XYZ file of C-alpha atoms in Angstrom:
633
model
C 31.481 -7.430 -3.012
C 32.214 -7.450 0.958
C 29.130 -6.367 3.752
C 30.437 -3.785 5.439
C 31.035 -2.436 1.849
C 27.096 -0.337 2.238
C 28.959 1.312 5.227
C 26.696 4.547 5.233
C 24.268 3.124 3.296
C 23.266 0.490 5.934
C 23.986 3.210 8.620
C 20.854 4.909 7.196
C 18.828 1.966 6.150
C 19.151 0.693 9.559
C 18.502 3.643 11.796
C 15.668 4.837 9.163
C 14.076 1.723 9.186
C 14.133 1.442 12.396
C 12.024 4.957 12.992
C 9.522 4.009 10.545
C 8.683 0.575 13.280
C 9.768 2.802 16.460
C 6.079 5.487 14.232
C 4.032 2.599 13.232
C 3.944 0.833 16.638
C 3.350 4.646 19.023
C 0.282 5.121 16.815
C -0.470 1.891 17.274
C -0.524 2.309 20.658
C -2.347 6.625 19.848
C -5.817 4.690 18.015
C -8.925 5.476 20.497
C -10.343 2.482 22.234
C -13.189 0.176 20.670
C -10.720 1.430 16.668
C -11.363 -2.435 15.950
C -7.651 -2.879 15.542
C -6.994 -6.640 16.762
C -3.648 -8.310 16.828
C -3.462 -10.015 13.352
C -4.785 -7.096 11.765
C -1.645 -4.867 13.077
C 0.227 -8.321 12.193
C -0.944 -7.461 8.399
C -0.496 -3.694 9.032
C 2.805 -4.135 9.822
C 3.510 -6.096 7.424
C 2.319 -4.021 4.531
C 4.080 -0.679 6.826
C 7.573 -3.146 6.270
C 6.812 -2.803 2.182
C 5.968 1.225 2.337
C 9.011 1.928 4.243
C 11.090 0.463 1.815
C 9.722 1.848 -0.282
C 10.146 5.390 0.830
C 13.755 4.024 1.563
C 14.181 3.493 -2.111
C 14.173 7.366 -3.172
C 16.136 8.031 0.519
C 19.268 6.628 -0.636
C 19.613 8.092 -3.691
C 21.061 11.200 -3.155
C 23.259 9.601 -0.527
C 24.238 6.182 -3.253
C 25.179 8.901 -5.900
C 27.189 10.945 -3.174
C 30.198 7.940 -2.593
C 29.349 6.959 -6.520
C 31.130 9.943 -7.244
C 33.294 11.819 -4.828
C 36.929 10.740 -4.749
C 38.725 8.359 -2.977
C 41.782 10.791 -0.941
C 38.428 12.416 -0.286
C 36.910 9.673 1.478
C 39.555 8.422 3.497
C 40.704 13.385 4.813
C 39.294 13.361 8.353
C 37.206 16.342 7.097
C 34.986 14.294 5.485
C 34.654 11.884 9.055
C 33.563 14.511 11.193
C 31.342 16.410 7.619
C 29.095 12.814 7.880
C 29.737 12.261 10.936
C 27.274 15.931 11.027
C 25.228 14.781 8.434
C 24.337 11.879 10.642
C 23.459 13.196 13.101
C 20.732 16.067 11.011
C 19.875 12.550 9.423
C 18.773 11.565 12.914
C 17.360 14.482 14.251
C 15.043 14.606 11.126
C 13.157 11.695 11.952
C 12.997 12.106 15.848
C 11.052 15.787 14.588
C 9.057 13.308 12.195
C 8.844 11.131 15.150
C 6.973 14.684 16.704
C 5.739 15.207 13.868
C 3.505 12.689 13.156
C 2.395 11.760 16.824
C 0.527 15.338 16.355
C -0.903 14.826 13.454
C -2.741 11.911 13.847
C -3.154 12.618 16.932
C -5.390 15.793 16.284
C -5.759 14.638 12.077
C -6.749 10.381 12.745
C -4.385 10.062 9.811
C -0.546 9.456 8.255
C 1.024 12.887 6.940
C -1.441 14.135 3.546
C -2.840 17.169 1.389
C -3.688 18.743 4.665
C 0.089 18.800 5.485
C 0.743 19.769 2.182
C -1.161 22.591 2.795
C 0.311 23.198 6.333
C 3.331 23.335 3.851
C 2.301 26.713 1.781
C 1.654 28.856 4.622
C 4.215 28.689 6.657
C 3.889 31.584 8.778
C 0.325 30.914 10.330
C 0.936 26.385 10.817
C 4.261 27.813 12.599
C 2.546 30.207 14.663
C -0.142 27.590 15.545
C 3.253 25.228 16.243
C 4.765 27.666 18.400
C 2.350 29.147 19.952
C 0.979 25.202 20.389
C 3.715 23.709 21.747
C 6.651 24.422 23.236
C 9.160 24.359 20.263
C 12.370 25.515 22.356
C 12.586 21.953 24.446
C 11.304 19.734 22.175
C 14.029 21.093 19.220
C 16.804 21.014 21.833
C 15.914 17.043 23.821
C 15.952 16.054 19.568
C 19.554 18.408 19.243
C 20.614 16.182 21.867
C 19.305 12.982 20.907
C 21.189 13.134 17.608
C 23.922 14.537 19.004
C 24.269 11.005 21.242
C 22.978 9.093 18.829
C 25.823 10.179 16.492
C 28.309 10.164 19.807
C 27.862 6.166 20.641
C 28.093 5.776 16.680
C 31.822 7.490 15.862
C 33.456 5.472 14.962
C 31.737 3.169 13.009
C 30.823 5.408 11.006
C 34.403 7.488 10.571
C 34.772 3.891 9.389
C 32.409 3.808 6.675
C 32.797 7.138 5.783
C 35.748 5.847 4.440
C 33.913 3.127 1.994
C 32.639 4.362 -0.907
C 31.635 3.322 -4.641
C 34.214 4.705 -6.732
C 36.470 1.706 -8.971
C 35.309 -1.065 -8.463
C 32.510 -0.887 -6.651
C 30.566 0.816 -9.094
C 28.632 -1.633 -10.009
C 27.703 -2.292 -6.275
C 26.489 1.918 -6.322
C 24.803 1.852 -9.403
C 22.251 -1.350 -8.027
C 21.388 0.221 -4.764
C 19.872 2.795 -7.610
C 17.517 -0.432 -9.691
C 14.901 -0.112 -5.896
C 13.967 3.491 -6.927
C 12.864 2.130 -10.421
C 11.225 -1.330 -8.814
C 8.924 1.575 -6.543
C 8.052 4.391 -8.894
C 6.413 1.623 -10.874
C 5.477 -0.431 -8.640
C 4.440 1.044 -5.204
C 0.761 2.972 -5.724
C -0.439 4.721 -2.041
C -4.221 2.649 -2.688
C -1.958 -0.384 -2.161
C -1.724 0.938 2.130
C -5.747 0.592 1.507
C -5.308 -3.921 3.970
C -8.115 -4.303 4.712
C -12.718 -2.162 5.727
C -10.652 -0.340 9.360
C -9.693 3.242 8.580
C -6.875 3.212 11.647
C -5.064 -0.005 10.372
C -5.027 1.146 6.182
C -3.151 4.318 7.711
C -0.496 2.973 10.378
C 0.322 0.099 7.186
C 1.639 3.654 4.996
C 4.428 5.614 6.106
C 4.280 9.240 6.663
C 7.109 10.580 4.167
C 5.520 8.285 0.917
C 2.165 9.537 1.791
C 3.326 13.661 1.827
C 5.008 13.114 -1.186
C 2.096 11.259 -3.225
C -0.006 13.790 -1.682
C 2.022 16.767 -2.956
C 1.745 14.405 -6.463
C -1.560 14.092 -6.580
C -2.811 17.062 -5.766
C -5.886 17.247 -7.999
C -7.664 13.539 -9.009
C -9.522 13.409 -12.832
C -12.557 11.756 -11.766
C -12.960 10.012 -15.164
C -10.043 8.381 -15.026
C -9.849 7.548 -10.889
C -13.465 7.015 -10.847
C -15.926 4.348 -11.623
C -17.848 6.014 -14.201
C -21.569 5.884 -16.399
C -21.678 7.131 -20.001
C -21.956 11.198 -19.768
C -25.388 10.818 -21.219
C -27.153 8.886 -18.578
C -25.448 10.945 -15.759
C -26.709 13.647 -16.894
C -29.740 12.532 -17.349
C -30.354 11.248 -14.350
C -29.136 14.397 -12.738
C -31.796 16.628 -14.476
C -34.174 14.243 -11.899
C -32.126 14.384 -9.550
C -32.179 18.271 -9.007
C -36.028 18.677 -10.170
C -38.072 20.540 -7.890
C -41.728 22.471 -7.123
C -42.013 25.277 -9.547
C -38.296 25.289 -10.552
C -37.560 24.160 -14.272
C -34.550 24.177 -16.540
C -33.771 27.561 -18.131
C -32.512 25.468 -21.564
C -33.937 21.501 -21.741
C -31.764 20.927 -23.916
C -28.248 22.288 -23.437
C -25.213 20.510 -21.340
C -26.357 23.146 -19.041
C -28.055 22.706 -15.079
C -29.517 26.470 -15.067
C -32.531 26.724 -12.896
C -35.043 28.933 -12.757
C -36.101 28.680 -8.653
C -40.075 30.547 -9.416
C -40.451 31.914 -5.214
C -43.631 30.887 -3.794
C -44.995 34.111 -2.514
C -43.207 37.344 -1.827
C -39.457 37.782 -1.740
C -37.762 38.904 1.346
C -35.171 41.216 1.149
C -34.113 40.615 4.162
C -30.319 41.302 5.463
C -28.736 37.556 5.463
C -25.589 36.932 8.360
C -24.485 33.248 7.789
C -22.039 32.504 10.198
C -19.555 29.426 9.844
C -19.014 28.515 12.963
C -14.873 26.703 13.273
C -14.749 23.103 13.114
C -18.038 22.675 15.471
C -19.375 19.410 15.871
C -22.660 18.923 16.791
C -22.240 16.777 19.202
C -20.508 19.711 21.393
C -24.157 21.570 20.826
C -26.262 20.439 24.105
C -29.082 20.665 22.330
C -27.812 17.521 20.938
C -26.769 16.013 23.910
C -23.917 17.158 25.654
C -23.949 17.048 28.492
C -21.305 19.043 29.284
C -22.784 22.933 29.341
C -20.308 24.277 26.613
C -22.689 26.452 24.553
C -25.355 27.540 26.769
C -26.219 30.878 24.383
C -26.190 28.106 21.024
C -28.741 26.185 22.857
C -30.668 28.895 23.817
C -30.374 30.371 20.358
C -31.332 26.061 19.198
C -34.805 26.503 21.215
C -35.785 30.183 19.149
C -34.661 28.933 15.950
C -35.018 26.866 12.547
C -33.139 23.771 14.293
C -31.015 21.416 11.524
C -30.222 18.597 12.770
C -29.072 15.358 10.562
C -27.033 17.790 8.013
C -23.777 16.573 7.256
C -20.053 17.638 6.248
C -19.064 17.755 2.277
C -15.987 16.801 3.294
C -13.021 17.410 6.975
C -11.552 21.104 5.908
C -12.504 24.922 5.941
C -12.601 24.623 2.125
C -14.317 22.701 2.146
C -17.278 23.954 4.145
C -17.017 27.314 2.247
C -16.863 25.373 -1.271
C -20.117 23.537 -0.449
C -21.993 26.444 0.930
C -20.529 29.624 -1.708
C -21.073 27.011 -4.820
C -23.726 23.965 -3.387
C -21.744 21.188 -4.962
C -20.948 17.894 -4.102
C -17.064 17.878 -3.059
C -13.929 16.922 -5.701
C -11.697 14.459 -5.181
C -7.774 16.589 -4.531
C -8.400 19.130 -4.300
C -11.304 22.147 -2.879
C -11.791 24.553 -5.860
C -11.597 27.606 -3.642
C -7.977 26.674 -3.799
C -7.307 25.906 -7.477
C -6.405 27.692 -10.720
C -9.903 29.207 -12.415
C -11.764 29.160 -9.985
C -13.886 32.167 -10.413
C -17.032 33.327 -12.497
C -19.372 30.857 -10.537
C -22.978 31.335 -9.993
C -22.188 31.665 -6.387
C -24.714 32.960 -3.284
C -22.965 35.819 -3.665
C -23.259 36.295 -7.137
C -27.833 35.682 -6.738
C -27.686 38.520 -3.595
C -25.775 40.774 -6.189
C -28.242 40.189 -8.818
C -31.168 41.393 -5.859
C -29.170 44.255 -4.784
C -27.024 42.866 -1.769
C -23.794 44.145 -0.552
C -22.134 40.205 -0.785
C -19.156 40.636 2.317
C -16.737 37.365 2.584
C -15.320 39.069 6.423
C -12.780 36.326 7.376
C -10.999 36.482 10.960
C -7.316 35.970 9.775
C -5.761 36.548 7.279
C -8.005 35.464 3.656
C -4.656 34.430 1.244
C -4.595 32.174 3.578
C -6.119 29.060 1.666
C -6.692 30.867 -1.477
C -9.915 32.522 0.379
C -9.708 35.798 -1.464
C -8.968 34.880 -5.221
C -11.498 32.141 -4.765
C -14.216 34.782 -2.687
C -13.340 37.707 -4.725
C -13.813 36.169 -8.394
C -17.340 34.589 -7.244
C -18.958 38.148 -6.051
C -18.237 38.903 -2.542
C -16.557 41.858 -1.472
C -13.091 41.089 1.228
C -12.667 42.315 4.589
C -10.423 40.607 6.118
C -7.595 40.141 8.675
C -5.605 43.541 6.951
C -8.974 45.205 6.800
C -9.464 45.812 10.464
C -7.519 49.468 13.018
C -5.205 48.655 15.934
C -8.375 49.545 18.398
C -10.401 46.902 16.894
C -8.359 44.076 18.060
C -8.690 42.849 21.125
C -7.076 40.069 21.181
C -5.779 37.695 18.503
C -3.773 34.535 17.647
C -1.562 33.723 14.680
C -4.855 32.238 12.805
C -6.566 35.758 13.167
C -8.765 38.041 15.313
C -10.398 36.551 17.994
C -14.455 36.173 17.886
C -15.608 38.611 19.138
C -13.395 41.181 17.366
C -14.153 39.743 14.514
C -18.114 39.698 15.542
C -18.019 43.741 15.973
C -16.618 43.669 12.571
C -19.542 42.400 11.536
C -21.384 44.287 13.683
C -20.069 47.612 11.937
C -19.798 46.145 7.937
C -23.921 45.348 8.337
C -24.141 48.924 9.539
C -22.801 50.712 7.134
C -24.580 48.925 4.068
C -28.050 50.566 6.596
C -26.470 53.372 5.966
C -26.215 53.415 2.411
C -29.892 51.505 2.114
C -28.765 48.600 0.935
C -29.197 44.781 1.985
C -25.942 43.040 3.067
C -25.086 39.272 2.772
C -23.003 38.573 4.987
C -20.801 35.635 5.085
C -18.217 35.516 7.873
C -15.714 32.633 9.430
C -14.726 32.267 12.494
C -11.732 30.913 13.581
C -11.149 30.501 17.739
C -11.880 27.197 18.408
C -8.458 25.780 16.559
C -5.697 25.144 17.921
C -4.582 27.072 20.477
C -7.144 27.625 22.007
C -6.312 30.372 22.965
C -8.439 33.790 23.524
C -9.794 36.662 26.115
C -9.237 35.554 29.560
C -11.607 36.160 32.088
C -14.656 35.273 29.005
C -15.550 31.647 29.791
C -15.134 29.603 32.663
C -12.569 27.273 30.693
C -8.906 28.837 30.693
C -6.852 29.555 27.195
C -5.133 26.675 25.758
C -6.726 23.789 27.518
C -9.141 22.137 24.420
C -11.327 21.438 22.568
C -14.162 22.425 24.849
C -12.978 25.887 25.673
C -12.652 27.011 22.210
C -16.357 25.475 21.501
C -17.259 26.863 25.016
C -15.952 30.395 23.666
C -17.133 30.710 20.696
C -20.363 29.654 22.036
C -20.175 32.636 24.468
C -18.889 35.204 21.026
C -21.930 34.473 19.818
C -24.392 35.089 22.220
C -22.438 38.687 21.896
C -23.369 38.980 18.454
C -26.676 38.349 18.908
C -26.892 40.641 21.936
C -25.008 43.539 19.886
C -26.543 43.371 17.215
C -29.985 43.279 19.105
C -29.834 47.241 19.333
C -29.375 47.271 15.841
C -32.112 48.769 13.016
C -31.569 46.363 11.262
C -32.217 43.496 13.448
C -35.286 43.002 12.706
C -35.400 42.307 9.408
C -31.658 39.774 9.346
C -31.837 36.526 9.053
C -28.192 34.742 11.112
C -27.449 31.552 9.916
C -25.180 29.515 12.065
C -23.385 26.907 10.905
C -20.448 24.880 10.862
C -17.745 24.431 8.172
C -16.976 21.009 9.200
C -16.588 18.724 12.510
C -13.835 19.134 14.660
C -12.210 15.945 13.526
C -12.569 12.447 11.389
C -10.451 9.690 11.945
C -12.153 6.407 12.525
C -12.309 2.918 11.794
C -13.856 3.106 8.309
C -13.532 4.903 5.788
C -15.824 8.046 6.074
C -16.705 8.367 9.667
C -20.703 9.728 9.037
C -21.134 10.162 12.808
C -17.933 12.468 11.989
C -19.350 14.777 9.386
C -22.683 15.493 11.615
C -22.902 19.982 11.479
C -25.392 22.004 12.847
C -27.820 24.448 11.324
C -29.748 27.086 13.095
C -31.378 28.951 10.918
C -33.070 32.484 13.203
C -34.973 35.696 12.586
C -38.107 36.331 15.562
C -39.232 38.469 13.380
C -39.568 36.342 10.598
C -38.387 32.511 10.911
C -40.829 30.484 13.586
C -38.619 28.157 16.091
C -39.170 24.573 14.948
C -36.517 21.485 14.605
C -36.111 19.633 10.885
C -35.197 16.080 11.174
C -35.167 15.394 7.443
C -31.736 14.123 6.513
C -30.109 16.938 4.422
C -26.320 18.350 2.971
C -24.182 21.214 2.875
C -24.599 21.881 0.082
C -28.759 22.132 0.385
C -28.381 25.160 2.803
C -28.146 27.613 0.028
C -31.006 26.113 -2.148
C -33.185 26.029 1.222
C -32.719 29.247 3.248
C -32.697 31.291 -0.627
C -36.294 29.461 -0.526
C -37.136 30.863 3.659
C -36.788 34.034 2.033
C -39.013 32.931 -0.914
C -35.941 34.417 -3.004
C -36.963 33.894 -7.274
C -33.716 33.152 -8.607
C -31.604 31.074 -11.987
C -29.250 28.330 -10.508
C -26.484 25.949 -11.341
C -26.507 25.128 -7.734
C -26.074 20.992 -7.360
C -28.537 21.153 -3.420
C -32.579 21.552 -2.608
C -34.307 23.548 -0.863
C -35.742 20.815 1.395
C -39.015 22.592 2.138
C -39.635 21.913 -1.722
C -40.936 18.476 -2.099
C -38.922 16.323 -5.566
C -40.107 13.268 -4.765
C -36.677 11.769 -4.460
C -35.081 10.723 -0.857
C -32.482 12.998 0.981
C -29.205 12.138 0.405
C -25.437 14.160 1.959
C -21.933 14.264 0.314
C -19.312 13.613 2.756
C -15.952 13.184 1.578
C -12.587 12.996 2.650
C -9.268 14.213 0.154
C -9.827 10.391 -2.373
C -12.793 8.740 -0.672
C -15.787 9.961 -1.940
C -19.599 8.821 0.095
C -22.817 9.611 -0.606
C -25.081 9.105 2.266
C -28.526 7.929 2.253
C -30.725 7.114 5.800
C -29.347 3.379 5.861
C -27.026 3.338 3.584
C -23.824 4.460 2.488
C -21.952 4.373 -0.827
C -17.922 4.908 -0.411
C -16.376 5.251 -4.006
C -12.450 5.573 -4.688
C -9.534 6.424 -7.081
C -8.669 2.859 -9.110
C -11.682 2.249 -9.614
C -12.820 1.203 -5.904
C -16.228 0.771 -4.668
C -17.675 0.152 -1.597
C -21.432 0.258 0.456
C -22.273 0.187 4.032
C -25.475 -0.984 5.499
C -25.198 2.085 8.879
C -27.451 3.451 11.056
C -27.094 7.637 11.742
C -27.336 7.175 15.493
C -25.015 5.155 16.735
C -22.401 5.351 13.334
C -21.922 1.480 12.353
C -21.855 0.152 10.037
C -21.958 -3.488 8.103
C -20.364 -4.190 4.869
C -22.777 -5.739 1.828
C -22.816 -5.583 -1.952
C -22.796 -2.117 -4.271
C -26.464 -1.125 -5.707
C -26.988 -0.130 -9.145
C -29.432 2.217 -8.578
C -26.739 3.851 -5.685
C -24.095 4.483 -7.781
C -26.337 5.337 -10.949
C -27.685 8.271 -8.095
C -23.454 8.766 -6.476
C -22.770 8.776 -9.909
C -24.697 11.285 -11.751
C -24.018 13.546 -8.019
C -20.364 13.199 -8.499
C -19.744 13.239 -12.222
C -21.761 15.580 -13.549
C -21.000 17.998 -10.602
C -17.451 16.931 -12.230
C -18.193 17.553 -15.734
C -19.582 21.005 -15.502
C -16.571 21.675 -13.221
C -14.334 20.196 -16.470
C -16.415 22.866 -19.258
C -17.065 25.308 -16.922
C -21.152 24.927 -17.979
C -21.576 26.631 -13.663
C -20.196 29.454 -14.518
C -21.764 33.312 -15.666
C -18.408 34.616 -16.902
């Protein structure tokens, strides 16, 4: 076979591999200082990267190979065919340049290659495209991409013309079909987990290929726990989990049942106080002055912290809003794959809202954006909440909005109005409130703070703090204020990138419980999980109720050591005072000795005791979910 017979295939392959290498170099340069990327590790990542680039290329050339097999010779030599080839090659180059831009932006935001987050964003094109349009100069970017693609095509116009005439018909059919074999090998041999070449997560991301990762995330939206992760006999898991969730003054409704429903008995008179849970978008603990941030971004939250029950060692379940909402609403550890919020058949749980409804409350989910995003409306409406989202805001109730939703000030004014309605109806209310202002493009009403809009995360945090201050100030004039508890908590941190599998410092979030007439200010240093928020707040209200929560009230001594659950899309973490155990697909397990103050982690052997406790929670939660044992309908 003459080497030049490969023609267009060679052009496409060389261009793709060159761009993939350029992206890899760019991402390596974009990693933060202290990422631990030594030269030897970078070379290892580069070698693994070529492996994934070739695997991706195997899929990419299939349409081209099939076309060159089928196109008649007389068509291939026609003038219009040559121009058509040039056009599509220019389009191909443009797509690759766009991929460079997209991967850089995504890596800068999330510290990873494309993953399930990118898949989620492809579903909600209005919000995502709007966010990109408001954050970046798209006209200039696309004009630049078009100009570069056209220039490349012009330089290569003559070689492309010669390549356009070379097909795989006639005696060259075998050559064409041979080009289809690599995709078979790629499908059977290559696995996304093979990019985990080291303990350094940045190196693992550099080793991958963004396009390959994107399609792998699309295919593996849910990961069956018992198929991909380490497991123990289910009866052993259930027995251990019963021990781990046991608390003072709690008892199992049916000790012989597989259900974990418990009767929670109060230790004092019930307090039927109103409850407003403000879930702040991306509010990492590190941004608050009360957590030693020196930039003065959160004067209102810092003041409230001194007047609140402040929890200083709370860990978020994951890195997405839906993970935080899942943890707060259902009090369950994160299951691998997509959040329960986004899964089908996600209703009927004994949620926080259902528990409050049983006490006569009006439970509402109040969201600044459109509730169809991330399946929020479907989830909350199926689990005991009434929905108030952007569609319920009158025109005169919106003073400022971006693609994600109305500004936090407008949202909080709506929260107050909804509280007024419930108060007028003589009903206690429970409002779960989700903000959006602390999110790229970081736009908000001008003149509120000393950082102009669109100047980055610090401005988003400071405006969110300003709006919280306004919420408390305006609510304090209401007759229902003195009998209301305000809970302020984050959904997740502002970023999750780190050099370890699950960087623990990227999961630290604040929790404030504020009610001057009912909650004494104090600092709670005990480590806790986001799934512990609901049972702890219900405990502060002295509520007696039936629960399927796997979280616990941190004020009820259970005899168990503190623990937290932290996760990515595939990696699951179980954190104790000084150890972290991480599980992943293909029975992956790694344990670390950790310093929670610095985030440093040192590898150590996996211990049976920690693995047993971790599987009790994660495998147990998966079993309850799969068998619908934590649902009331």
